[in-house]
Amino acid sequence: SLGFSLALAYTFAEVLPRKFPEKERALRNVTVAFYGLVAIAFCAKTVTRNMDWKDSSTLFAHDVHVSVNSIKGNSSYASDLYTQSEGAEKRAAKCHGTDSLAYIAQRDSIMREAIPYFERALEFDSLNSESLVRIGNIYYKLDNDYNTMFKYYKQALHSNPLNRDVWNNTVGVLTYNIDNPEYEKAIWRDYAELSPDYYESYYQLGEIYYSANPKQNDSAVYYLSKAYSLNTSKFEIPFHLGMSYGNLDDLTKAKEYLLKADALKDDAEVKKFLGIIYGTEGNPAEAYKY
């Protein structure tokens, strides 16, 4: 814009007067008239455009219908709608009865409005993490559709294997809302392939096998060992790894990992089982200490 404006001004102010010196006055009048019309037109445009800047929601709502193929325009408007839906959800949590239901209905309506704009943004940028996570959340919140949610979450991990929202939400949903160990294992195996250098999927798989009835100790040891190779600071990993080795009657390994767990946290259960192991080994002093 700056280069174009300079070139235009130079043409009117320097080039044309030199080329037509006898018409300099007329050219000056034409120049003043031309730029006067331009100024009036853009002043009017500025005034009308100011109304779009009332707030971010108004601006995004206007621009998404102008720049229909803009990734930023579609994702910004969809994200703004998502934020509005979160506000309605928070207000619903503070109310009771019909007021709460009204806010939930408002939240659902806003979320459904956001879906096509998220999808439009993803047509142009299929690995946009924010859009993928939020549209996944919408499907889960609206219809408890965790299959679609996980489809979008996995897509998000392709672009960002350590996306905190994906990992935290997945742990929460699978832990508290789904009671299907086989389904949970399938999700965590997919995550392990997408993020092989992150411990969480191996840890969760190990926990599933550790908590199974009956316990599947070999599988628990396999996955918890992989988790421990990637994260040595999470207490539950060496604790349950030691317990799994104990269940397999490998007391040497059991003691090794229980001692690692004991170094991370003072825990009565860990100390109890260390005492049992030392007692089994014929070391009453250490057994009594623990």
PDB file of C-alpha atoms in Angstrom:
ATOM      1  CA  SER A   1       0.000   0.000   0.000  1.00  0.00           C
ATOM      2  CA  LEU A   2       2.798   2.439   0.853  1.00  0.00           C
ATOM      3  CA  GLY A   3       4.659   1.819  -2.392  1.00  0.00           C
ATOM      4  CA  PHE A   4       1.475   2.174  -4.453  1.00  0.00           C
ATOM      5  CA  SER A   5       0.541   5.407  -2.665  1.00  0.00           C
ATOM      6  CA  LEU A   6       4.005   6.910  -3.197  1.00  0.00           C
ATOM      7  CA  ALA A   7       3.968   5.977  -6.875  1.00  0.00           C
ATOM      8  CA  LEU A   8       0.510   7.501  -7.343  1.00  0.00           C
ATOM      9  CA  ALA A   9       1.471  10.717  -5.543  1.00  0.00           C
ATOM     10  CA  TYR A  10       4.690  10.990  -7.522  1.00  0.00           C
ATOM     11  CA  THR A  11       2.772  10.573 -10.787  1.00  0.00           C
ATOM     12  CA  PHE A  12       0.294  13.345  -9.964  1.00  0.00           C
ATOM     13  CA  ALA A  13       2.806  15.708  -8.356  1.00  0.00           C
ATOM     14  CA  GLU A  14       5.874  15.289 -10.586  1.00  0.00           C
ATOM     15  CA  VAL A  15       5.402  13.218 -13.724  1.00  0.00           C
ATOM     16  CA  LEU A  16       2.200  14.683 -15.175  1.00  0.00           C
ATOM     17  CA  PRO A  17       3.058  18.371 -14.495  1.00  0.00           C
ATOM     18  CA  ARG A  18       6.434  17.933 -16.268  1.00  0.00           C
ATOM     19  CA  LYS A  19       4.818  16.154 -19.193  1.00  0.00           C
ATOM     20  CA  PHE A  20       1.976  18.673 -19.531  1.00  0.00           C
ATOM     21  CA  PRO A  21       3.323  21.959 -18.102  1.00  0.00           C
ATOM     22  CA  GLU A  22       0.649  24.031 -19.849  1.00  0.00           C
ATOM     23  CA  LYS A  23      -2.056  22.087 -17.976  1.00  0.00           C
ATOM     24  CA  GLU A  24      -0.465  22.274 -14.531  1.00  0.00           C
ATOM     25  CA  ARG A  25      -3.364  24.222 -12.956  1.00  0.00           C
ATOM     26  CA  ALA A  26      -5.962  21.842 -14.404  1.00  0.00           C
ATOM     27  CA  LEU A  27      -3.938  18.838 -13.256  1.00  0.00           C
ATOM     28  CA  ARG A  28      -3.697  20.333  -9.774  1.00  0.00           C
ATOM     29  CA  ASN A  29      -7.476  20.697  -9.639  1.00  0.00           C
ATOM     30  CA  VAL A  30      -7.958  17.147 -10.899  1.00  0.00           C
ATOM     31  CA  THR A  31      -5.494  15.892  -8.289  1.00  0.00           C
ATOM     32  CA  VAL A  32      -7.270  17.715  -5.457  1.00  0.00           C
ATOM     33  CA  ALA A  33     -10.644  16.429  -6.661  1.00  0.00           C
ATOM     34  CA  PHE A  34      -9.394  12.871  -7.059  1.00  0.00           C
ATOM     35  CA  TYR A  35      -7.797  12.692  -3.629  1.00  0.00           C
ATOM     36  CA  GLY A  36     -10.768  14.475  -2.098  1.00  0.00           C
ATOM     37  CA  LEU A  37     -13.085  11.740  -3.398  1.00  0.00           C
ATOM     38  CA  VAL A  38     -10.686   9.074  -2.176  1.00  0.00           C
ATOM     39  CA  ALA A  39     -10.515  10.675   1.277  1.00  0.00           C
ATOM     40  CA  ILE A  40     -14.311  10.984   1.520  1.00  0.00           C
ATOM     41  CA  ALA A  41     -14.811   7.372   0.406  1.00  0.00           C
ATOM     42  CA  PHE A  42     -12.318   5.982   2.882  1.00  0.00           C
ATOM     43  CA  CYS A  43     -13.583   8.199   5.707  1.00  0.00           C
ATOM     44  CA  ALA A  44     -17.035   6.734   5.106  1.00  0.00           C
ATOM     45  CA  LYS A  45     -15.533   3.219   5.013  1.00  0.00           C
ATOM     46  CA  THR A  46     -13.712   3.898   8.265  1.00  0.00           C
ATOM     47  CA  VAL A  47     -16.909   5.013  10.001  1.00  0.00           C
ATOM     48  CA  THR A  48     -18.863   1.955   8.841  1.00  0.00           C
ATOM     49  CA  ARG A  49     -15.942  -0.350   9.677  1.00  0.00           C
ATOM     50  CA  ASN A  50     -15.744   1.061  13.204  1.00  0.00           C
ATOM     51  CA  MET A  51     -19.077  -0.620  13.959  1.00  0.00           C
ATOM     52  CA  ASP A  52     -17.444  -3.996  13.271  1.00  0.00           C
ATOM     53  CA  TRP A  53     -14.906  -3.200  15.993  1.00  0.00           C
ATOM     54  CA  LYS A  54     -17.555  -2.978  18.710  1.00  0.00           C
ATOM     55  CA  ASP A  55     -15.976  -6.090  20.259  1.00  0.00           C
ATOM     56  CA  SER A  56     -14.025  -9.146  19.137  1.00  0.00           C
ATOM     57  CA  SER A  57     -17.174 -11.237  18.628  1.00  0.00           C
ATOM     58  CA  THR A  58     -18.701  -8.652  16.295  1.00  0.00           C
ATOM     59  CA  LEU A  59     -15.434  -8.307  14.379  1.00  0.00           C
ATOM     60  CA  PHE A  60     -14.935 -12.058  13.906  1.00  0.00           C
ATOM     61  CA  ALA A  61     -18.601 -12.565  12.963  1.00  0.00           C
ATOM     62  CA  HIS A  62     -18.331  -9.916  10.256  1.00  0.00           C
ATOM     63  CA  ASP A  63     -14.961 -10.899   8.839  1.00  0.00           C
ATOM     64  CA  VAL A  64     -15.663 -14.630   8.597  1.00  0.00           C
ATOM     65  CA  HIS A  65     -18.363 -13.846   6.015  1.00  0.00           C
ATOM     66  CA  VAL A  66     -15.975 -11.622   4.055  1.00  0.00           C
ATOM     67  CA  SER A  67     -12.829 -13.762   4.151  1.00  0.00           C
ATOM     68  CA  VAL A  68     -14.693 -17.035   3.805  1.00  0.00           C
ATOM     69  CA  ASN A  69     -11.564 -19.012   2.899  1.00  0.00           C
ATOM     70  CA  SER A  70      -9.383 -17.590   5.652  1.00  0.00           C
ATOM     71  CA  ILE A  71      -7.968 -20.116   8.127  1.00  0.00           C
ATOM     72  CA  LYS A  72      -7.502 -17.362  10.686  1.00  0.00           C
ATOM     73  CA  GLY A  73     -10.959 -15.901  10.094  1.00  0.00           C
ATOM     74  CA  ASN A  74     -12.772 -19.207  10.507  1.00  0.00           C
ATOM     75  CA  SER A  75     -10.707 -20.460  13.437  1.00  0.00           C
ATOM     76  CA  SER A  76     -10.925 -17.088  15.227  1.00  0.00           C
ATOM     77  CA  TYR A  77     -14.706 -16.920  14.928  1.00  0.00           C
ATOM     78  CA  ALA A  78     -15.114 -20.582  15.908  1.00  0.00           C
ATOM     79  CA  SER A  79     -12.797 -20.115  18.900  1.00  0.00           C
ATOM     80  CA  ASP A  80     -14.704 -16.999  19.960  1.00  0.00           C
ATOM     81  CA  LEU A  81     -17.956 -18.970  19.845  1.00  0.00           C
ATOM     82  CA  TYR A  82     -16.280 -21.728  21.853  1.00  0.00           C
ATOM     83  CA  THR A  83     -15.243 -19.191  24.497  1.00  0.00           C
ATOM     84  CA  GLN A  84     -18.822 -17.897  24.625  1.00  0.00           C
ATOM     85  CA  SER A  85     -20.089 -21.453  25.130  1.00  0.00           C
ATOM     86  CA  GLU A  86     -17.661 -21.915  28.028  1.00  0.00           C
ATOM     87  CA  GLY A  87     -19.072 -18.756  29.597  1.00  0.00           C
ATOM     88  CA  ALA A  88     -22.597 -20.145  29.327  1.00  0.00           C
ATOM     89  CA  GLU A  89     -21.414 -23.429  30.838  1.00  0.00           C
ATOM     90  CA  LYS A  90     -19.862 -21.627  33.821  1.00  0.00           C
ATOM     91  CA  ARG A  91     -23.063 -19.646  34.392  1.00  0.00           C
ATOM     92  CA  ALA A  92     -25.054 -22.884  34.261  1.00  0.00           C
ATOM     93  CA  ALA A  93     -22.850 -24.350  36.988  1.00  0.00           C
ATOM     94  CA  LYS A  94     -23.724 -21.431  39.284  1.00  0.00           C
ATOM     95  CA  CYS A  95     -27.483 -21.818  38.799  1.00  0.00           C
ATOM     96  CA  HIS A  96     -30.119 -24.439  39.498  1.00  0.00           C
ATOM     97  CA  GLY A  97     -33.272 -25.711  37.852  1.00  0.00           C
ATOM     98  CA  THR A  98     -34.645 -23.988  34.778  1.00  0.00           C
ATOM     99  CA  ASP A  99     -31.982 -21.258  34.804  1.00  0.00           C
ATOM    100  CA  SER A 100     -29.224 -23.846  34.610  1.00  0.00           C
ATOM    101  CA  LEU A 101     -31.007 -25.723  31.822  1.00  0.00           C
ATOM    102  CA  ALA A 102     -31.446 -22.485  29.888  1.00  0.00           C
ATOM    103  CA  TYR A 103     -27.708 -21.783  30.023  1.00  0.00           C
ATOM    104  CA  ILE A 104     -26.913 -25.366  28.973  1.00  0.00           C
ATOM    105  CA  ALA A 105     -29.253 -24.965  26.003  1.00  0.00           C
ATOM    106  CA  GLN A 106     -27.485 -21.708  25.152  1.00  0.00           C
ATOM    107  CA  ARG A 107     -24.118 -23.433  25.396  1.00  0.00           C
ATOM    108  CA  ASP A 108     -25.250 -26.243  23.094  1.00  0.00           C
ATOM    109  CA  SER A 109     -26.631 -23.802  20.545  1.00  0.00           C
ATOM    110  CA  ILE A 110     -23.394 -21.810  20.438  1.00  0.00           C
ATOM    111  CA  MET A 111     -21.314 -24.977  20.142  1.00  0.00           C
ATOM    112  CA  ARG A 112     -23.365 -26.253  17.212  1.00  0.00           C
ATOM    113  CA  GLU A 113     -22.903 -22.897  15.507  1.00  0.00           C
ATOM    114  CA  ALA A 114     -19.119 -23.187  15.952  1.00  0.00           C
ATOM    115  CA  ILE A 115     -18.760 -26.642  14.341  1.00  0.00           C
ATOM    116  CA  PRO A 116     -18.927 -25.645  10.637  1.00  0.00           C
ATOM    117  CA  TYR A 117     -16.387 -22.841  11.183  1.00  0.00           C
ATOM    118  CA  PHE A 118     -13.943 -25.205  12.889  1.00  0.00           C
ATOM    119  CA  GLU A 119     -14.476 -27.683  10.051  1.00  0.00           C
ATOM    120  CA  ARG A 120     -13.930 -24.924   7.479  1.00  0.00           C
ATOM    121  CA  ALA A 121     -10.648 -23.938   9.127  1.00  0.00           C
ATOM    122  CA  LEU A 122      -9.557 -27.582   9.164  1.00  0.00           C
ATOM    123  CA  GLU A 123     -10.236 -27.910   5.438  1.00  0.00           C
ATOM    124  CA  PHE A 124      -7.326 -25.530   4.885  1.00  0.00           C
ATOM    125  CA  ASP A 125      -5.157 -26.581   7.827  1.00  0.00           C
ATOM    126  CA  SER A 126      -5.946 -30.139   8.914  1.00  0.00           C
ATOM    127  CA  LEU A 127      -3.334 -30.050  11.700  1.00  0.00           C
ATOM    128  CA  ASN A 128      -4.524 -26.909  13.491  1.00  0.00           C
ATOM    129  CA  SER A 129      -4.237 -28.157  17.083  1.00  0.00           C
ATOM    130  CA  GLU A 130      -6.555 -25.612  18.689  1.00  0.00           C
ATOM    131  CA  SER A 131      -9.367 -26.287  16.220  1.00  0.00           C
ATOM    132  CA  LEU A 132      -8.916 -30.062  16.476  1.00  0.00           C
ATOM    133  CA  VAL A 133      -9.020 -30.104  20.272  1.00  0.00           C
ATOM    134  CA  ARG A 134     -11.972 -27.764  20.551  1.00  0.00           C
ATOM    135  CA  ILE A 135     -14.147 -29.435  17.942  1.00  0.00           C
ATOM    136  CA  GLY A 136     -13.380 -32.756  19.647  1.00  0.00           C
ATOM    137  CA  ASN A 137     -14.483 -31.276  22.967  1.00  0.00           C
ATOM    138  CA  ILE A 138     -17.694 -30.008  21.370  1.00  0.00           C
ATOM    139  CA  TYR A 139     -18.707 -33.443  20.074  1.00  0.00           C
ATOM    140  CA  TYR A 140     -18.057 -34.934  23.503  1.00  0.00           C
ATOM    141  CA  LYS A 141     -19.927 -32.239  25.424  1.00  0.00           C
ATOM    142  CA  LEU A 142     -22.907 -32.154  23.078  1.00  0.00           C
ATOM    143  CA  ASP A 143     -23.516 -35.850  22.464  1.00  0.00           C
ATOM    144  CA  ASN A 144     -21.027 -37.734  24.652  1.00  0.00           C
ATOM    145  CA  ASP A 145     -19.453 -38.726  21.323  1.00  0.00           C
ATOM    146  CA  TYR A 146     -16.010 -39.715  22.558  1.00  0.00           C
ATOM    147  CA  ASN A 147     -15.265 -41.688  19.375  1.00  0.00           C
ATOM    148  CA  THR A 148     -15.337 -38.493  17.313  1.00  0.00           C
ATOM    149  CA  MET A 149     -13.498 -36.628  20.055  1.00  0.00           C
ATOM    150  CA  PHE A 150     -10.643 -39.136  20.007  1.00  0.00           C
ATOM    151  CA  LYS A 151     -10.532 -39.001  16.186  1.00  0.00           C
ATOM    152  CA  TYR A 152      -9.800 -35.283  16.378  1.00  0.00           C
ATOM    153  CA  TYR A 153      -7.452 -35.716  19.346  1.00  0.00           C
ATOM    154  CA  LYS A 154      -5.332 -38.242  17.429  1.00  0.00           C
ATOM    155  CA  GLN A 155      -5.171 -35.841  14.516  1.00  0.00           C
ATOM    156  CA  ALA A 156      -3.958 -33.137  16.905  1.00  0.00           C
ATOM    157  CA  LEU A 157      -1.171 -35.413  18.159  1.00  0.00           C
ATOM    158  CA  HIS A 158       0.131 -35.707  14.592  1.00  0.00           C
ATOM    159  CA  SER A 159       1.083 -32.028  14.710  1.00  0.00           C
ATOM    160  CA  ASN A 160       1.872 -31.766  18.423  1.00  0.00           C
ATOM    161  CA  PRO A 161       2.639 -35.101  20.138  1.00  0.00           C
ATOM    162  CA  LEU A 162       2.780 -33.403  23.558  1.00  0.00           C
ATOM    163  CA  ASN A 163      -0.454 -31.396  23.336  1.00  0.00           C
ATOM    164  CA  ARG A 164      -1.356 -30.985  27.006  1.00  0.00           C
ATOM    165  CA  ASP A 165      -5.075 -30.523  26.397  1.00  0.00           C
ATOM    166  CA  VAL A 166      -5.243 -33.807  24.493  1.00  0.00           C
ATOM    167  CA  TRP A 167      -3.381 -35.780  27.131  1.00  0.00           C
ATOM    168  CA  ASN A 168      -5.140 -34.264  30.151  1.00  0.00           C
ATOM    169  CA  ASN A 169      -8.618 -34.565  28.639  1.00  0.00           C
ATOM    170  CA  THR A 170      -7.996 -38.129  27.494  1.00  0.00           C
ATOM    171  CA  VAL A 171      -6.830 -39.207  30.957  1.00  0.00           C
ATOM    172  CA  GLY A 172      -9.919 -37.600  32.491  1.00  0.00           C
ATOM    173  CA  VAL A 173     -12.430 -39.079  30.044  1.00  0.00           C
ATOM    174  CA  LEU A 174     -10.990 -42.609  30.060  1.00  0.00           C
ATOM    175  CA  THR A 175     -10.494 -42.659  33.825  1.00  0.00           C
ATOM    176  CA  TYR A 176     -13.799 -41.214  34.987  1.00  0.00           C
ATOM    177  CA  ASN A 177     -16.297 -41.566  32.147  1.00  0.00           C
ATOM    178  CA  ILE A 178     -15.532 -44.813  30.327  1.00  0.00           C
ATOM    179  CA  ASP A 179     -15.462 -48.286  31.846  1.00  0.00           C
ATOM    180  CA  ASN A 180     -14.266 -50.400  28.931  1.00  0.00           C
ATOM    181  CA  PRO A 181     -10.695 -51.685  29.407  1.00  0.00           C
ATOM    182  CA  GLU A 182     -10.382 -53.020  25.853  1.00  0.00           C
ATOM    183  CA  TYR A 183     -11.458 -49.700  24.361  1.00  0.00           C
ATOM    184  CA  GLU A 184      -9.115 -47.829  26.705  1.00  0.00           C
ATOM    185  CA  LYS A 185      -6.201 -50.057  25.718  1.00  0.00           C
ATOM    186  CA  ALA A 186      -6.893 -49.426  22.020  1.00  0.00           C
ATOM    187  CA  ILE A 187      -6.820 -45.652  22.561  1.00  0.00           C
ATOM    188  CA  TRP A 188      -3.605 -45.731  24.573  1.00  0.00           C
ATOM    189  CA  ARG A 189      -1.902 -47.981  21.995  1.00  0.00           C
ATOM    190  CA  ASP A 190      -2.813 -45.499  19.267  1.00  0.00           C
ATOM    191  CA  TYR A 191      -1.434 -42.678  21.402  1.00  0.00           C
ATOM    192  CA  ALA A 192       1.766 -44.652  22.001  1.00  0.00           C
ATOM    193  CA  GLU A 193       2.299 -44.913  18.237  1.00  0.00           C
ATOM    194  CA  LEU A 194       1.675 -41.180  17.779  1.00  0.00           C
ATOM    195  CA  SER A 195       3.838 -40.130  20.762  1.00  0.00           C
ATOM    196  CA  PRO A 196       6.357 -42.952  21.301  1.00  0.00           C
ATOM    197  CA  ASP A 197       8.672 -40.786  23.408  1.00  0.00           C
ATOM    198  CA  TYR A 198       6.059 -39.757  25.962  1.00  0.00           C
ATOM    199  CA  TYR A 199       5.492 -41.931  29.011  1.00  0.00           C
ATOM    200  CA  GLU A 200       1.761 -41.402  29.661  1.00  0.00           C
ATOM    201  CA  SER A 201       0.302 -43.964  27.239  1.00  0.00           C
ATOM    202  CA  TYR A 202       2.656 -46.712  28.511  1.00  0.00           C
ATOM    203  CA  TYR A 203       1.863 -45.809  32.100  1.00  0.00           C
ATOM    204  CA  GLN A 204      -1.889 -45.931  31.487  1.00  0.00           C
ATOM    205  CA  LEU A 205      -1.599 -49.285  29.716  1.00  0.00           C
ATOM    206  CA  GLY A 206       0.468 -50.623  32.601  1.00  0.00           C
ATOM    207  CA  GLU A 207      -2.147 -49.412  35.089  1.00  0.00           C
ATOM    208  CA  ILE A 208      -4.944 -51.144  33.175  1.00  0.00           C
ATOM    209  CA  TYR A 209      -3.094 -54.459  33.276  1.00  0.00           C
ATOM    210  CA  TYR A 210      -2.049 -53.901  36.897  1.00  0.00           C
ATOM    211  CA  SER A 211      -5.656 -53.221  37.953  1.00  0.00           C
ATOM    212  CA  ALA A 212      -7.157 -56.090  35.953  1.00  0.00           C
ATOM    213  CA  ASN A 213      -8.930 -58.892  37.740  1.00  0.00           C
ATOM    214  CA  PRO A 214      -7.031 -61.143  37.722  1.00  0.00           C
ATOM    215  CA  LYS A 215      -3.903 -59.029  37.419  1.00  0.00           C
ATOM    216  CA  GLN A 216      -1.923 -59.399  34.198  1.00  0.00           C
ATOM    217  CA  ASN A 217       1.495 -58.898  35.725  1.00  0.00           C
ATOM    218  CA  ASP A 218       3.651 -59.679  32.670  1.00  0.00           C
ATOM    219  CA  SER A 219       1.887 -57.019  30.591  1.00  0.00           C
ATOM    220  CA  ALA A 220       1.943 -54.587  33.519  1.00  0.00           C
ATOM    221  CA  VAL A 221       5.717 -55.026  33.852  1.00  0.00           C
ATOM    222  CA  TYR A 222       6.210 -54.572  30.097  1.00  0.00           C
ATOM    223  CA  TYR A 223       4.365 -51.265  29.854  1.00  0.00           C
ATOM    224  CA  LEU A 224       5.373 -49.857  33.241  1.00  0.00           C
ATOM    225  CA  SER A 225       9.025 -50.563  32.400  1.00  0.00           C
ATOM    226  CA  LYS A 226       8.654 -48.544  29.182  1.00  0.00           C
ATOM    227  CA  ALA A 227       6.990 -45.775  31.145  1.00  0.00           C
ATOM    228  CA  TYR A 228       9.778 -45.759  33.734  1.00  0.00           C
ATOM    229  CA  SER A 229      12.434 -45.517  31.012  1.00  0.00           C
ATOM    230  CA  LEU A 230      10.787 -42.226  29.982  1.00  0.00           C
ATOM    231  CA  ASN A 231       9.779 -40.875  33.395  1.00  0.00           C
ATOM    232  CA  THR A 232      11.626 -41.774  36.600  1.00  0.00           C
ATOM    233  CA  SER A 233       9.925 -39.161  38.788  1.00  0.00           C
ATOM    234  CA  LYS A 234       6.300 -40.371  38.869  1.00  0.00           C
ATOM    235  CA  PHE A 235       5.864 -42.325  42.103  1.00  0.00           C
ATOM    236  CA  GLU A 236       3.165 -44.718  40.898  1.00  0.00           C
ATOM    237  CA  ILE A 237       5.326 -46.134  38.104  1.00  0.00           C
ATOM    238  CA  PRO A 238       8.102 -47.719  40.220  1.00  0.00           C
ATOM    239  CA  PHE A 239       5.592 -48.561  42.971  1.00  0.00           C
ATOM    240  CA  HIS A 240       3.293 -50.597  40.730  1.00  0.00           C
ATOM    241  CA  LEU A 241       6.249 -51.955  38.780  1.00  0.00           C
ATOM    242  CA  GLY A 242       7.709 -53.268  42.029  1.00  0.00           C
ATOM    243  CA  MET A 243       4.347 -54.725  43.046  1.00  0.00           C
ATOM    244  CA  SER A 244       3.979 -56.439  39.672  1.00  0.00           C
ATOM    245  CA  TYR A 245       7.433 -58.001  39.999  1.00  0.00           C
ATOM    246  CA  GLY A 246       6.444 -59.132  43.488  1.00  0.00           C
ATOM    247  CA  ASN A 247       3.325 -60.785  42.100  1.00  0.00           C
ATOM    248  CA  LEU A 248       5.629 -62.618  39.678  1.00  0.00           C
ATOM    249  CA  ASP A 249       7.762 -63.783  42.655  1.00  0.00           C
ATOM    250  CA  ASP A 250      10.760 -61.791  41.424  1.00  0.00           C
ATOM    251  CA  LEU A 251      11.609 -60.274  44.782  1.00  0.00           C
ATOM    252  CA  THR A 252      14.954 -58.859  43.657  1.00  0.00           C
ATOM    253  CA  LYS A 253      13.295 -56.708  41.005  1.00  0.00           C
ATOM    254  CA  ALA A 254      10.388 -55.964  43.313  1.00  0.00           C
ATOM    255  CA  LYS A 255      12.753 -54.599  45.979  1.00  0.00           C
ATOM    256  CA  GLU A 256      14.717 -52.616  43.388  1.00  0.00           C
ATOM    257  CA  TYR A 257      11.663 -50.690  42.195  1.00  0.00           C
ATOM    258  CA  LEU A 258      10.022 -50.358  45.596  1.00  0.00           C
ATOM    259  CA  LEU A 259      13.215 -48.726  46.871  1.00  0.00           C
ATOM    260  CA  LYS A 260      13.056 -46.323  43.921  1.00  0.00           C
ATOM    261  CA  ALA A 261       9.441 -45.533  44.830  1.00  0.00           C
ATOM    262  CA  ASP A 262      10.407 -45.074  48.478  1.00  0.00           C
ATOM    263  CA  ALA A 263      13.021 -42.510  47.427  1.00  0.00           C
ATOM    264  CA  LEU A 264      10.315 -40.493  45.672  1.00  0.00           C
ATOM    265  CA  LYS A 265       7.653 -40.486  48.390  1.00  0.00           C
ATOM    266  CA  ASP A 266       7.042 -41.585  51.974  1.00  0.00           C
ATOM    267  CA  ASP A 267       4.278 -44.129  51.555  1.00  0.00           C
ATOM    268  CA  ALA A 268       3.085 -46.668  54.108  1.00  0.00           C
ATOM    269  CA  GLU A 269       2.221 -49.320  51.506  1.00  0.00           C
ATOM    270  CA  VAL A 270       5.674 -49.148  49.928  1.00  0.00           C
ATOM    271  CA  LYS A 271       7.365 -49.467  53.338  1.00  0.00           C
ATOM    272  CA  LYS A 272       5.096 -52.366  54.322  1.00  0.00           C
ATOM    273  CA  PHE A 273       5.993 -54.404  51.226  1.00  0.00           C
ATOM    274  CA  LEU A 274       9.679 -53.581  51.544  1.00  0.00           C
ATOM    275  CA  GLY A 275       9.474 -54.880  55.115  1.00  0.00           C
ATOM    276  CA  ILE A 276       7.834 -58.078  53.873  1.00  0.00           C
ATOM    277  CA  ILE A 277      10.539 -58.581  51.231  1.00  0.00           C
ATOM    278  CA  TYR A 278      13.378 -58.031  53.721  1.00  0.00           C
ATOM    279  CA  GLY A 279      11.671 -60.418  56.112  1.00  0.00           C
ATOM    280  CA  THR A 280      11.357 -63.025  53.371  1.00  0.00           C
ATOM    281  CA  GLU A 281      15.068 -62.583  52.631  1.00  0.00           C
ATOM    282  CA  GLY A 282      15.933 -63.241  56.267  1.00  0.00           C
ATOM    283  CA  ASN A 283      16.930 -59.684  57.115  1.00  0.00           C
ATOM    284  CA  PRO A 284      14.874 -58.916  60.246  1.00  0.00           C
ATOM    285  CA  ALA A 285      16.684 -55.631  61.042  1.00  0.00           C
ATOM    286  CA  GLU A 286      15.741 -54.073  57.690  1.00  0.00           C
ATOM    287  CA  ALA A 287      12.301 -55.656  57.839  1.00  0.00           C
ATOM    288  CA  TYR A 288      11.693 -54.117  61.275  1.00  0.00           C
ATOM    289  CA  LYS A 289      12.995 -50.718  60.081  1.00  0.00           C
ATOM    290  CA  TYR A 290      10.547 -50.569  57.204  1.00  0.00           C
TER     291      TYR A 290
END
